Amino acid sequence: MSKLPYHLSGKLHLTGSSRFIADEAPLPGMLYAKFLFSPHAHALLKDLDTSAAEAYPGVFKVITAKDIPGQNMIGHVIKDEPLFPSEIMYAGQPLAMVLAEDISIAEHAVSLIKAEYEELPPVFEVRTADQNQAWYVPERKIESGDVAKALASAEFTLSGTTSSAGQEHFYMETQRARAIPLEDKQIMVLSATQSTMECQEVISHVLGLPAHNIIIEVPRLGGAFGGKERAATIWAVMAALGTYLTKRPVEVLLSRDEDMKVTGKRHPFRSDWTVGYSSTGEISAYELTLLANGGAYADLSVAILERAMFHAENCLHIPNIRIKGRACITNLPPNTAYRGFGAPQGIFVIESIIEKLASKLGRDPLELRRLNMYQDRDLTPYGQRIEHCPLAAVYDKLEANSDYQKLKIELDKYNQMSTLYKQGLAITPVKFGISFTTALLNQGSALVWIYIDGSVSVTTGGIEMGQELSTKVAIVVSRTLGIPIEQIHVESSNSQRVGNASPTAASTGSDINGNAARIACEEIMSKLRPAAAELMQSKWGVQTSADSMVFEGGKISCPRSSDSLSFTELIRYAYNSRIPLAAYGYYSTPGVHFDREKGIGKPFHYYVYGAALSRVELDLLSGEHRLLSVHIVHENGSSLSAEIDRGQIIGAFIQSLGWCSMEELKHDAHGRYLTVSPSTYKIPGIRDLPEQLQIEILESGAEEASVYGSKATGEPPFIYGMSVFFALQNAIRNVNPEAELSFPATPEAILKALK
Ligand code: MTE
Ligand code: HPA
Ligand code: MOS
């Protein structure tokens, strides 16, 4: 039997023994929280009478804005979001928290709260918000070349508007937190967050306590996908505030429908564009304005818009380009990070345009992509130089793997014969920038302890959320210390063991935390090497240097001797010799910077490239489709774990095809989401896997790659799912070449496009 790949959580998940926050036993005296959520999207809260709720048996306390000891503010980057508002900004905004002995009591008591509102007109459409100049910050711009001149002299120009929609995160584990009072003023908060630092910081401001009084502990998350980078903070604050005011443990746990009603989603975008191009298909100019529907508060909208702008040209080198972006305030729950962080929304526009130009010019879209693609030494619109660009090789591989030229002929034949079914084909490439675009976040720490028996404990600031960061960190430690992975335990994330941790986001988890762990281990190794040489000499009289020691598989050997030490034996010797067996490692990504005023810099440490091809078969009568085959070529540096990366690629692909072809958010005229469960909001299931799926991971030796030559994998493959949208559009255009498919490509949208 072949050995199973390392996946530290796999066995625990399969046997039901991995622990999540809600698995913790109830604590004595624990109170359960339920919330009064605003029924209005925009209103003034004129009066709040909680007396009946407070008097209800089993209710311990009802908490509102007036109870907050510190600042009524949970905005982080932009300080615009109160914990409890006086001006309500979205339907579902919490207005009061009831703490009771059990959940049903708390729920009933919420219904006893009397609130008076003065309704104000809400805005939901991004275009309206933009016309009202309702922006969090002024317009952003990235520009290179001379767009006006290039458009004026272009052989052809084409303009249009492209929209993409929001998306519910649908993590398995809903938002939750548990706060526990400790000695003196300390409070421990178990939080389902991607960011221990943000939770700690915001709680400390709301409670008016120094950060060292707030301990954030994150065992693991049951999925996050960006939906807990910022959106988890408010619930951690609620729990901590409850505990601060009552001195009791407090649990906050949203039900699925509460979670879907009140939390922000992926940003819907609306984008106006003009391209200039030649009859041979060269694109000379691109002018683009991206509008992001940010919802009620800034949250991460500005950074998300910025990443959309950084990805607006995707894999194309367009010499004259002007990208403008405005993040708009609407009365929806604050939209937030979601896998890709704006990049999918930016890339969707240019990929739509390429498909359109190809059909106008009667050319294969892949030819146009190749004709305009980035080459080494090209500059991006924001001045970052392209190096080691593998796009040509990616396209070659994809063509070969899918037998592309033959496939096209096959499809043409099929479509000529078939009247009720049509097939379609599309390729979508990606160039995804890795690093937080907020440069200061590109830092991380790790704490490594080697215990006396040779077993190792590792804590990083990274959060385990199903992406199996813990396995990747363990692999790094195993390689650096030369010990079997079974000897390593990767701990929960905890602000006392590793403080000031950046969110686990931007796909940088393994780069930042893996490197920090590597650096900590190297520090310990610098002491263990001479100790090993010393021990060899004292045991066997071998004269050897510290540098020649080989640490591998839990053994230490040197070329001059056939004897070897065991790691455990060395650790015992090191301890007895009073050599430190712990280290703190710190890593910051070198060389990343960006000047927002000038729109110039090197925001990314490197790029991840790849491309996907999807083939679909469309039922013209029902608008439904089958995904016949998918081929993916993904360039990944030298992978730490090909199996984990494969899982990430498939997961991202499926999540993205959900966004493009299934999932549809609906809200009513009051801005209340109507899609609040899987019965009204369709996410992909196991049957939505393609009938044939081939993934090739291209190893590249790109020197800019990160820990042990690996590259990040979490978000870039999300782009591949778009190929399903474009394949469906391609199938439709077989029937009607002018057809416009709206987003997402649900059967309804497809039938509409076919008309
Ligand atoms: N995979 C699983 N299983 N669960 C998740 O929540 N989040 C994605 C991606 N893959 C996610 C996931 C997102 S949005 C990001 S940014 C990265 O994982 C974060 O982890 P990493 O930086 O360690 O790749
Ligand atoms: N990605 C994810 N989260 C972030 C980023 C980013 O680029 N910048 C700030 N927070
Ligand atoms: Mo991922 S959207 O950066 O958490």
JSON list of C-alpha atoms and ligand atoms in Angstrom, two decimals, residues 171 194 221-227 229 337-341 463-469 472 503-511 513 647-648 652 655 712-715, ligand 1:
[
{"chain": "A", "resi": 171, "resn": "TYR", "atom": "CA", "xyz": [-18.25, 28.17, 5.56]},
{"chain": "A", "resi": 194, "resn": "GLN", "atom": "CA", "xyz": [-8.57, 34.62, 10.68]},
{"chain": "A", "resi": 221, "resn": "LEU", "atom": "CA", "xyz": [-11.85, 27.16, 11.76]},
{"chain": "A", "resi": 222, "resn": "GLY", "atom": "CA", "xyz": [-14.49, 25.15, 9.96]},
{"chain": "A", "resi": 223, "resn": "GLY", "atom": "CA", "xyz": [-13.75, 27.12, 6.81]},
{"chain": "A", "resi": 224, "resn": "ALA", "atom": "CA", "xyz": [-13.43, 30.86, 6.39]},
{"chain": "A", "resi": 225, "resn": "PHE", "atom": "CA", "xyz": [-12.65, 31.80, 2.77]},
{"chain": "A", "resi": 226, "resn": "GLY", "atom": "CA", "xyz": [-12.07, 35.42, 3.78]},
{"chain": "A", "resi": 227, "resn": "GLY", "atom": "CA", "xyz": [-15.38, 35.59, 5.64]},
{"chain": "A", "resi": 229, "resn": "GLU", "atom": "CA", "xyz": [-10.69, 37.92, 8.17]},
{"chain": "A", "resi": 337, "resn": "ALA", "atom": "CA", "xyz": [-12.86, 39.51, 1.92]},
{"chain": "A", "resi": 338, "resn": "TYR", "atom": "CA", "xyz": [-13.68, 36.45, -0.14]},
{"chain": "A", "resi": 339, "resn": "ARG", "atom": "CA", "xyz": [-11.14, 34.15, -1.79]},
{"chain": "A", "resi": 340, "resn": "GLY", "atom": "CA", "xyz": [-9.39, 36.20, -4.45]},
{"chain": "A", "resi": 341, "resn": "PHE", "atom": "CA", "xyz": [-10.05, 39.46, -2.60]},
{"chain": "A", "resi": 463, "resn": "ILE", "atom": "CA", "xyz": [-4.82, 30.04, 11.40]},
{"chain": "A", "resi": 464, "resn": "GLU", "atom": "CA", "xyz": [-5.82, 26.54, 10.36]},
{"chain": "A", "resi": 465, "resn": "MET", "atom": "CA", "xyz": [-9.05, 26.78, 8.38]},
{"chain": "A", "resi": 466, "resn": "GLY", "atom": "CA", "xyz": [-9.01, 23.67, 6.24]},
{"chain": "A", "resi": 467, "resn": "GLN", "atom": "CA", "xyz": [-6.25, 24.82, 3.90]},
{"chain": "A", "resi": 468, "resn": "GLU", "atom": "CA", "xyz": [-3.93, 22.59, 5.97]},
{"chain": "A", "resi": 469, "resn": "LEU", "atom": "CA", "xyz": [-1.47, 25.31, 6.85]},
{"chain": "A", "resi": 472, "resn": "LYS", "atom": "CA", "xyz": [2.71, 22.80, 5.57]},
{"chain": "A", "resi": 503, "resn": "PRO", "atom": "CA", "xyz": [-4.50, 37.72, 9.31]},
{"chain": "A", "resi": 504, "resn": "THR", "atom": "CA", "xyz": [-4.07, 34.37, 7.63]},
{"chain": "A", "resi": 505, "resn": "ALA", "atom": "CA", "xyz": [-5.11, 35.70, 4.26]},
{"chain": "A", "resi": 506, "resn": "ALA", "atom": "CA", "xyz": [-3.87, 36.84, 0.87]},
{"chain": "A", "resi": 507, "resn": "SER", "atom": "CA", "xyz": [-2.74, 33.19, 0.42]},
{"chain": "A", "resi": 508, "resn": "THR", "atom": "CA", "xyz": [0.41, 34.11, 2.32]},
{"chain": "A", "resi": 509, "resn": "GLY", "atom": "CA", "xyz": [-0.17, 31.76, 5.27]},
{"chain": "A", "resi": 510, "resn": "SER", "atom": "CA", "xyz": [2.52, 29.24, 4.44]},
{"chain": "A", "resi": 511, "resn": "ASP", "atom": "CA", "xyz": [4.97, 31.80, 3.02]},
{"chain": "A", "resi": 513, "resn": "ASN", "atom": "CA", "xyz": [4.39, 31.45, 8.87]},
{"chain": "A", "resi": 647, "resn": "GLY", "atom": "CA", "xyz": [-7.13, 19.87, -2.90]},
{"chain": "A", "resi": 648, "resn": "GLN", "atom": "CA", "xyz": [-6.89, 23.66, -2.87]},
{"chain": "A", "resi": 652, "resn": "ALA", "atom": "CA", "xyz": [-11.18, 26.85, -5.43]},
{"chain": "A", "resi": 655, "resn": "GLN", "atom": "CA", "xyz": [-16.21, 27.41, -5.28]},
{"chain": "A", "resi": 712, "resn": "ALA", "atom": "CA", "xyz": [1.14, 30.07, -2.38]},
{"chain": "A", "resi": 713, "resn": "THR", "atom": "CA", "xyz": [-1.93, 28.17, -3.60]},
{"chain": "A", "resi": 714, "resn": "GLY", "atom": "CA", "xyz": [-5.01, 29.28, -1.65]},
{"chain": "A", "resi": 715, "resn": "GLU", "atom": "CA", "xyz": [-6.61, 31.87, -3.91]},
{"chain": "B", "resi": 1, "resn": "MTE", "atom": "N1", "xyz": [-9.26, 26.34, 2.04]},
{"chain": "B", "resi": 1, "resn": "MTE", "atom": "C1", "xyz": [-10.11, 25.85, 2.97]},
{"chain": "B", "resi": 1, "resn": "MTE", "atom": "N2", "xyz": [-10.29, 24.53, 3.05]},
{"chain": "B", "resi": 1, "resn": "MTE", "atom": "N3", "xyz": [-10.79, 26.68, 3.82]},
{"chain": "B", "resi": 1, "resn": "MTE", "atom": "C2", "xyz": [-10.65, 28.05, 3.75]},
{"chain": "B", "resi": 1, "resn": "MTE", "atom": "O1", "xyz": [-11.27, 28.77, 4.53]},
{"chain": "B", "resi": 1, "resn": "MTE", "atom": "N4", "xyz": [-9.58, 29.95, 2.60]},
{"chain": "B", "resi": 1, "resn": "MTE", "atom": "C3", "xyz": [-8.96, 30.41, 1.35]},
{"chain": "B", "resi": 1, "resn": "MTE", "atom": "C4", "xyz": [-7.80, 29.50, 0.97]},
{"chain": "B", "resi": 1, "resn": "MTE", "atom": "N5", "xyz": [-8.20, 28.13, 1.01]},
{"chain": "B", "resi": 1, "resn": "MTE", "atom": "C5", "xyz": [-9.78, 28.59, 2.75]},
{"chain": "B", "resi": 1, "resn": "MTE", "atom": "C6", "xyz": [-9.07, 27.67, 1.93]},
{"chain": "B", "resi": 1, "resn": "MTE", "atom": "C7", "xyz": [-8.47, 31.77, 1.42]},
{"chain": "B", "resi": 1, "resn": "MTE", "atom": "S1", "xyz": [-9.56, 33.04, 1.15]},
{"chain": "B", "resi": 1, "resn": "MTE", "atom": "C8", "xyz": [-7.16, 32.07, 1.68]},
{"chain": "B", "resi": 1, "resn": "MTE", "atom": "S2", "xyz": [-6.60, 33.66, 1.69]},
{"chain": "B", "resi": 1, "resn": "MTE", "atom": "C9", "xyz": [-6.18, 31.01, 1.95]},
{"chain": "B", "resi": 1, "resn": "MTE", "atom": "O2", "xyz": [-6.77, 29.71, 1.93]},
{"chain": "B", "resi": 1, "resn": "MTE", "atom": "C10", "xyz": [-5.58, 31.27, 3.32]},
{"chain": "B", "resi": 1, "resn": "MTE", "atom": "O3", "xyz": [-4.71, 30.29, 3.73]},
{"chain": "B", "resi": 1, "resn": "MTE", "atom": "P1", "xyz": [-3.19, 30.20, 3.22]},
{"chain": "B", "resi": 1, "resn": "MTE", "atom": "O4", "xyz": [-2.67, 31.59, 3.15]},
{"chain": "B", "resi": 1, "resn": "MTE", "atom": "O5", "xyz": [-2.54, 29.38, 4.25]},
{"chain": "B", "resi": 1, "resn": "MTE", "atom": "O6", "xyz": [-3.25, 29.56, 1.87]}
]
